[in-house]
Amino acid sequence: MFAKLAISGALVLLFAGGARAETIAEKAQVCAGCHGENGKPVDKTIPTIWGQQAGYLYIQLRDFKRGDRKSEIMQPIASTFERDDMLAIAEYFSQKPWPDLGQPRASKEVAEKAINASRSVGCPACHLDRFQGDGTVPRLAGMGRDYLAKTIADFRTRARANNPGMSDLMLATSPDDLAALVDYLAGL
Ligand code: HEC
Ligand code: HEC
């Protein structure tokens, strides 16, 4: 790389980009302890961040730092980052491949119940047809089962208070339908 630096200005720019990516990769090293070395969280109560939408990841880091989304674990970690770090970290993880957690597909009966509930609430209007998410709306397909159940419960009690609109929607959906949705989404 250094040898090539003399050749053109464009390569100097490339080099600068590479050096920055390294710093972010270093900052991201600490995340692997819980969110997984290979993108598979160390347990299913921890969300997948590899391959998640960048806009969504950024907003969560920002909200943890502000304390709008409470977490004794994530708040101190996010507090060490400035806005630019959060944007770069969000971008970094969004470009990794989404891991296959190998969770079982929901049974036909459960899947039908989930699809009906999701149509009547309109989840796909925001999370999109295959629950891949977009921008600040998260991907849900293939997310850890226990994490989905926990965060939905947290929306319902408003322990997760960073998006009151999602809390309203979750409260308007029956616990039965939500249980079916958790199984269905985890198995996608
Ligand atoms: C000690 C374990 C641990 C470490 C280290 C850790 N996290 Fe987390 N992270 C969690 C847990 C647990 C949650 C779920 C918090 C909750 O909802 O209560 C979480 C949630 C998140 C979320 C929200 C995801 C979603 O789907 O809503 C993001 C984004 C995140 N972490 C990013 C990071 C980044 C980036 C790093 C490294 C700089 C990191 N985490 C380090 C345990 C950890
Ligand atoms: C009006 C748009 C909209 C609709 C409709 C909607 N969502 Fe969401 N959902 C969002 C947004 C935006 C977020 C991110 C909230 C945040 O920033 O914390 C979210 C977050 C979530 C999360 C948290 C994911 C994570 O990684 O922590 C779950 C789970 C979820 N939605 C499930 C659902 C389900 C199930 C439905 C239908 C019953 C639904 N949503 C309907 C917009 C929507």
Tab-separated table of C-alpha atoms and ligand atoms in Angstrom:
chain	number	residue	atom	x	y	z
A	1	MET	CA	0.000	0.000	0.000
A	2	PHE	CA	2.723	2.494	0.932
A	3	ALA	CA	4.619	1.754	-2.258
A	4	LYS	CA	1.531	2.558	-4.279
A	5	LEU	CA	0.963	5.839	-2.472
A	6	ALA	CA	3.475	7.596	-4.665
A	7	ILE	CA	1.630	6.572	-7.823
A	8	SER	CA	-1.553	8.586	-7.583
A	9	GLY	CA	-3.560	10.860	-5.366
A	10	ALA	CA	-6.570	8.585	-5.639
A	11	LEU	CA	-4.696	5.813	-3.839
A	12	VAL	CA	-3.871	8.156	-0.987
A	13	LEU	CA	-7.606	8.646	-0.542
A	14	LEU	CA	-8.168	4.894	-0.615
A	15	PHE	CA	-5.539	4.496	2.061
A	16	ALA	CA	-7.157	7.116	4.272
A	17	GLY	CA	-10.467	5.272	3.932
A	18	GLY	CA	-8.813	2.000	4.899
A	19	ALA	CA	-7.192	3.470	7.986
A	20	ARG	CA	-10.554	4.834	9.173
A	21	ALA	CA	-12.279	1.493	8.641
A	22	GLU	CA	-9.633	-0.094	10.827
A	23	THR	CA	-10.368	2.243	13.714
A	24	ILE	CA	-14.068	1.438	13.484
A	25	ALA	CA	-13.265	-2.274	13.303
A	26	GLU	CA	-11.227	-1.810	16.488
A	27	LYS	CA	-14.080	0.007	18.183
A	28	ALA	CA	-16.417	-2.741	17.032
A	29	GLN	CA	-14.204	-5.426	18.592
A	30	VAL	CA	-15.855	-5.025	22.006
A	31	CYS	CA	-19.287	-5.731	20.490
A	32	ALA	CA	-18.280	-9.248	19.456
A	33	GLY	CA	-18.204	-10.352	23.114
A	34	CYS	CA	-22.018	-10.351	23.123
A	35	HIS	CA	-23.255	-9.773	19.580
A	36	GLY	CA	-20.946	-12.546	18.366
A	37	GLU	CA	-17.605	-13.018	16.635
A	38	ASN	CA	-19.414	-14.285	13.507
A	39	GLY	CA	-22.575	-12.236	13.917
A	40	LYS	CA	-24.401	-14.891	15.951
A	41	PRO	CA	-25.200	-13.366	19.353
A	42	VAL	CA	-23.793	-15.351	22.267
A	43	ASP	CA	-27.354	-15.996	23.414
A	44	LYS	CA	-30.787	-15.509	21.942
A	45	THR	CA	-31.780	-12.671	24.279
A	46	ILE	CA	-29.153	-10.520	22.523
A	47	PRO	CA	-30.187	-8.980	19.190
A	48	THR	CA	-28.467	-9.627	15.875
A	49	ILE	CA	-26.708	-6.484	14.664
A	50	TRP	CA	-24.823	-7.954	11.669
A	51	GLY	CA	-26.715	-7.051	8.512
A	52	GLN	CA	-29.246	-4.898	10.415
A	53	GLN	CA	-30.385	-1.645	8.756
A	54	ALA	CA	-27.831	1.136	9.309
A	55	GLY	CA	-30.380	3.868	10.079
A	56	TYR	CA	-31.975	1.674	12.716
A	57	LEU	CA	-28.640	0.721	14.338
A	58	TYR	CA	-27.649	4.376	14.529
A	59	ILE	CA	-30.914	5.404	16.194
A	60	GLN	CA	-30.594	2.657	18.805
A	61	LEU	CA	-27.034	3.700	19.711
A	62	ARG	CA	-28.166	7.328	19.920
A	63	ASP	CA	-31.174	6.390	22.074
A	64	PHE	CA	-29.068	4.210	24.399
A	65	LYS	CA	-26.632	7.102	24.837
A	66	ARG	CA	-29.457	9.561	25.553
A	67	GLY	CA	-31.112	7.084	27.903
A	68	ASP	CA	-34.316	7.136	25.818
A	69	ARG	CA	-33.860	3.376	25.444
A	70	LYS	CA	-32.771	2.033	28.802
A	71	SER	CA	-30.170	-0.726	29.073
A	72	GLU	CA	-27.622	-1.037	31.845
A	73	ILE	CA	-25.410	-2.882	29.380
A	74	MET	CA	-25.720	-0.763	26.238
A	75	GLN	CA	-25.967	2.692	27.787
A	76	PRO	CA	-22.386	2.863	29.121
A	77	ILE	CA	-21.073	1.418	25.837
A	78	ALA	CA	-22.980	3.873	23.642
A	79	SER	CA	-22.024	6.767	25.907
A	80	THR	CA	-18.391	6.436	24.819
A	81	PHE	CA	-19.341	7.237	21.190
A	82	GLU	CA	-19.855	10.534	19.420
A	83	ARG	CA	-22.377	10.875	16.596
A	84	ASP	CA	-19.785	10.177	13.888
A	85	ASP	CA	-18.627	6.990	15.622
A	86	MET	CA	-22.230	5.787	15.871
A	87	LEU	CA	-22.886	6.482	12.207
A	88	ALA	CA	-19.690	4.675	11.204
A	89	ILE	CA	-20.351	1.704	13.514
A	90	ALA	CA	-23.917	1.441	12.218
A	91	GLU	CA	-22.642	1.440	8.647
A	92	TYR	CA	-19.944	-1.111	9.493
A	93	PHE	CA	-22.351	-3.654	10.994
A	94	SER	CA	-25.055	-3.074	8.384
A	95	GLN	CA	-22.660	-4.270	5.698
A	96	LYS	CA	-21.957	-7.612	7.355
A	97	PRO	CA	-24.014	-10.622	6.320
A	98	TRP	CA	-27.095	-11.422	8.420
A	99	PRO	CA	-26.317	-14.694	10.278
A	100	ASP	CA	-28.542	-17.752	10.098
A	101	LEU	CA	-29.387	-18.640	13.695
A	102	GLY	CA	-30.897	-21.927	12.545
A	103	GLN	CA	-34.197	-21.330	14.317
A	104	PRO	CA	-37.075	-23.625	13.357
A	105	ARG	CA	-39.770	-22.383	10.970
A	106	ALA	CA	-43.152	-21.758	12.544
A	107	SER	CA	-45.780	-24.476	11.968
A	108	LYS	CA	-48.320	-23.785	9.212
A	109	GLU	CA	-50.988	-22.976	11.771
A	110	VAL	CA	-48.805	-20.515	13.694
A	111	ALA	CA	-47.549	-18.926	10.467
A	112	GLU	CA	-51.135	-18.351	9.272
A	113	LYS	CA	-52.085	-16.759	12.560
A	114	ALA	CA	-49.002	-14.523	12.414
A	115	ILE	CA	-49.574	-13.494	8.805
A	116	ASN	CA	-53.210	-12.622	9.501
A	117	ALA	CA	-52.254	-10.563	12.549
A	118	SER	CA	-49.462	-8.845	10.682
A	119	ARG	CA	-51.839	-7.939	7.831
A	120	SER	CA	-54.484	-6.571	10.126
A	121	VAL	CA	-51.989	-4.433	12.095
A	122	GLY	CA	-50.078	-3.527	8.953
A	123	CYS	CA	-46.551	-4.569	10.056
A	124	PRO	CA	-45.402	-5.021	6.441
A	125	ALA	CA	-46.273	-1.387	5.632
A	126	CYS	CA	-43.187	-0.451	7.640
A	127	HIS	CA	-41.111	-3.642	8.037
A	128	LEU	CA	-41.759	-4.605	4.393
A	129	ASP	CA	-43.138	-7.790	2.930
A	130	ARG	CA	-40.406	-10.158	3.967
A	131	PHE	CA	-39.626	-8.280	7.188
A	132	GLN	CA	-36.252	-7.125	5.874
A	133	GLY	CA	-36.758	-3.555	7.160
A	134	ASP	CA	-35.435	-0.411	5.533
A	135	GLY	CA	-33.595	2.656	6.784
A	136	THR	CA	-34.685	3.347	10.345
A	137	VAL	CA	-37.123	0.388	10.362
A	138	PRO	CA	-35.401	-2.792	11.583
A	139	ARG	CA	-35.157	-6.160	9.906
A	140	LEU	CA	-37.088	-8.719	11.971
A	141	ALA	CA	-36.716	-11.832	9.788
A	142	GLY	CA	-34.492	-14.396	11.519
A	143	MET	CA	-33.999	-12.335	14.700
A	144	GLY	CA	-33.369	-14.316	17.908
A	145	ARG	CA	-36.637	-15.655	19.274
A	146	ASP	CA	-36.061	-14.764	22.923
A	147	TYR	CA	-34.891	-11.261	22.048
A	148	LEU	CA	-38.018	-10.635	19.947
A	149	ALA	CA	-40.245	-11.823	22.788
A	150	LYS	CA	-38.354	-9.673	25.294
A	151	THR	CA	-38.303	-6.480	23.277
A	152	ILE	CA	-41.996	-6.799	22.346
A	153	ALA	CA	-42.780	-7.260	26.040
A	154	ASP	CA	-40.635	-4.188	26.799
A	155	PHE	CA	-42.554	-2.137	24.219
A	156	ARG	CA	-45.804	-3.227	25.837
A	157	THR	CA	-44.769	-2.194	29.361
A	158	ARG	CA	-43.034	0.872	27.859
A	159	ALA	CA	-39.814	-0.244	29.561
A	160	ARG	CA	-38.603	0.274	25.983
A	161	ALA	CA	-39.803	3.836	25.603
A	162	ASN	CA	-37.796	5.113	22.656
A	163	ASN	CA	-40.629	4.652	20.161
A	164	PRO	CA	-44.071	5.206	21.743
A	165	GLY	CA	-45.742	4.453	18.383
A	166	MET	CA	-44.375	0.886	18.427
A	167	SER	CA	-45.568	0.527	22.035
A	168	ASP	CA	-49.086	1.610	20.991
A	169	LEU	CA	-49.078	-0.915	18.139
A	170	MET	CA	-47.834	-3.744	20.355
A	171	LEU	CA	-50.475	-2.917	22.982
A	172	ALA	CA	-53.149	-2.976	20.277
A	173	THR	CA	-52.099	-6.503	19.240
A	174	SER	CA	-53.202	-9.465	21.355
A	175	PRO	CA	-50.528	-11.388	23.319
A	176	ASP	CA	-51.633	-14.502	21.418
A	177	ASP	CA	-51.024	-12.916	18.036
A	178	LEU	CA	-47.702	-11.518	19.243
A	179	ALA	CA	-46.566	-14.965	20.390
A	180	ALA	CA	-47.367	-16.307	16.915
A	181	LEU	CA	-45.517	-13.379	15.318
A	182	VAL	CA	-42.416	-14.076	17.434
A	183	ASP	CA	-42.292	-17.718	16.308
A	184	TYR	CA	-42.997	-16.789	12.722
A	185	LEU	CA	-40.414	-13.962	12.500
A	186	ALA	CA	-37.671	-15.976	14.246
A	187	GLY	CA	-38.166	-18.806	11.757
A	188	LEU	CA	-38.055	-16.652	8.603
B	1	HEC	C1	-21.968	-7.145	27.435
B	1	HEC	C2	-22.780	-7.495	26.274
B	1	HEC	C3	-22.872	-6.478	25.140
B	1	HEC	C4	-21.854	-5.795	24.501
B	1	HEC	C5	-20.364	-5.857	24.784
B	1	HEC	C6	-22.482	-5.011	23.451
B	1	HEC	N1	-23.839	-5.229	23.462
B	1	HEC	FE1	-25.210	-4.316	22.219
B	1	HEC	N2	-26.730	-5.232	23.248
B	1	HEC	C7	-26.576	-6.102	24.309
B	1	HEC	C8	-27.886	-6.445	24.842
B	1	HEC	C9	-28.171	-7.389	26.014
B	1	HEC	C10	-28.836	-5.737	24.071
B	1	HEC	C11	-30.362	-5.709	24.259
B	1	HEC	C12	-30.690	-4.565	25.192
B	1	HEC	C13	-32.146	-4.546	25.587
B	1	HEC	O1	-33.006	-4.488	24.718
B	1	HEC	O2	-32.410	-4.597	26.777
B	1	HEC	C14	-28.068	-5.001	23.062
B	1	HEC	C15	-28.648	-4.198	22.078
B	1	HEC	C16	-27.948	-3.550	21.077
B	1	HEC	C17	-28.541	-2.841	19.972
B	1	HEC	C18	-30.025	-2.742	19.662
B	1	HEC	C19	-30.347	-3.744	18.568
B	1	HEC	C20	-31.795	-3.900	18.266
B	1	HEC	O3	-32.153	-4.800	17.477
B	1	HEC	O4	-32.607	-3.145	18.803
B	1	HEC	C21	-27.515	-2.329	19.226
B	1	HEC	C22	-27.624	-1.501	17.974
B	1	HEC	C23	-26.280	-2.734	19.865
B	1	HEC	N3	-26.567	-3.475	20.996
B	1	HEC	C24	-25.022	-2.422	19.392
B	1	HEC	C25	-23.829	-2.744	20.041
B	1	HEC	C26	-22.538	-2.306	19.584
B	1	HEC	C27	-22.290	-1.486	18.320
B	1	HEC	C28	-21.625	-2.774	20.480
B	1	HEC	C29	-20.131	-2.547	20.503
B	1	HEC	C30	-19.677	-1.159	20.406
B	1	HEC	C31	-22.368	-3.526	21.495
B	1	HEC	N4	-23.701	-3.475	21.185
B	1	HEC	C32	-21.801	-4.177	22.583
B	1	HEC	C33	-25.375	-6.583	24.807
B	1	HEC	C34	-24.116	-6.108	24.470
B	2	HEC	C1	-45.770	2.542	11.387
B	2	HEC	C2	-44.603	1.690	11.095
B	2	HEC	C3	-44.512	0.381	11.843
B	2	HEC	C4	-45.454	-0.617	11.956
B	2	HEC	C5	-46.864	-0.652	11.375
B	2	HEC	C6	-44.834	-1.663	12.734
B	2	HEC	N1	-43.561	-1.322	13.084
B	2	HEC	FE1	-42.297	-2.386	14.231
B	2	HEC	N2	-40.966	-0.883	14.219
B	2	HEC	C7	-41.109	0.295	13.498
B	2	HEC	C8	-39.968	1.154	13.792
B	2	HEC	C9	-39.716	2.542	13.197
B	2	HEC	C10	-39.175	0.466	14.711
B	2	HEC	C11	-37.887	0.965	15.357
B	2	HEC	C12	-38.224	1.620	16.668
B	2	HEC	C13	-36.999	2.198	17.337
B	2	HEC	O1	-36.356	3.052	16.728
B	2	HEC	O2	-36.695	1.775	18.439
B	2	HEC	C14	-39.820	-0.812	14.948
B	2	HEC	C15	-39.321	-1.789	15.802
B	2	HEC	C16	-39.861	-3.046	15.948
B	2	HEC	C17	-39.261	-4.119	16.724
B	2	HEC	C18	-37.958	-4.069	17.482
B	2	HEC	C19	-36.867	-4.760	16.682
B	2	HEC	C20	-35.549	-4.805	17.394
B	2	HEC	O3	-34.547	-5.233	16.769
B	2	HEC	O4	-35.481	-4.447	18.563
B	2	HEC	C21	-40.108	-5.182	16.635
B	2	HEC	C22	-39.924	-6.552	17.278
B	2	HEC	C23	-41.218	-4.788	15.795
B	2	HEC	N3	-41.037	-3.481	15.400
B	2	HEC	C24	-42.277	-5.610	15.460
B	2	HEC	C25	-43.384	-5.188	14.758
B	2	HEC	C26	-44.552	-6.010	14.525
B	2	HEC	C27	-44.662	-7.469	14.946
B	2	HEC	C28	-45.469	-5.220	13.870
B	2	HEC	C29	-46.903	-5.575	13.501
B	2	HEC	C30	-47.694	-6.226	14.558
B	2	HEC	C31	-44.858	-3.915	13.699
B	2	HEC	N4	-43.610	-3.928	14.244
B	2	HEC	C32	-45.468	-2.854	13.072
B	2	HEC	C33	-42.147	0.624	12.669
B	2	HEC	C34	-43.328	-0.080	12.555
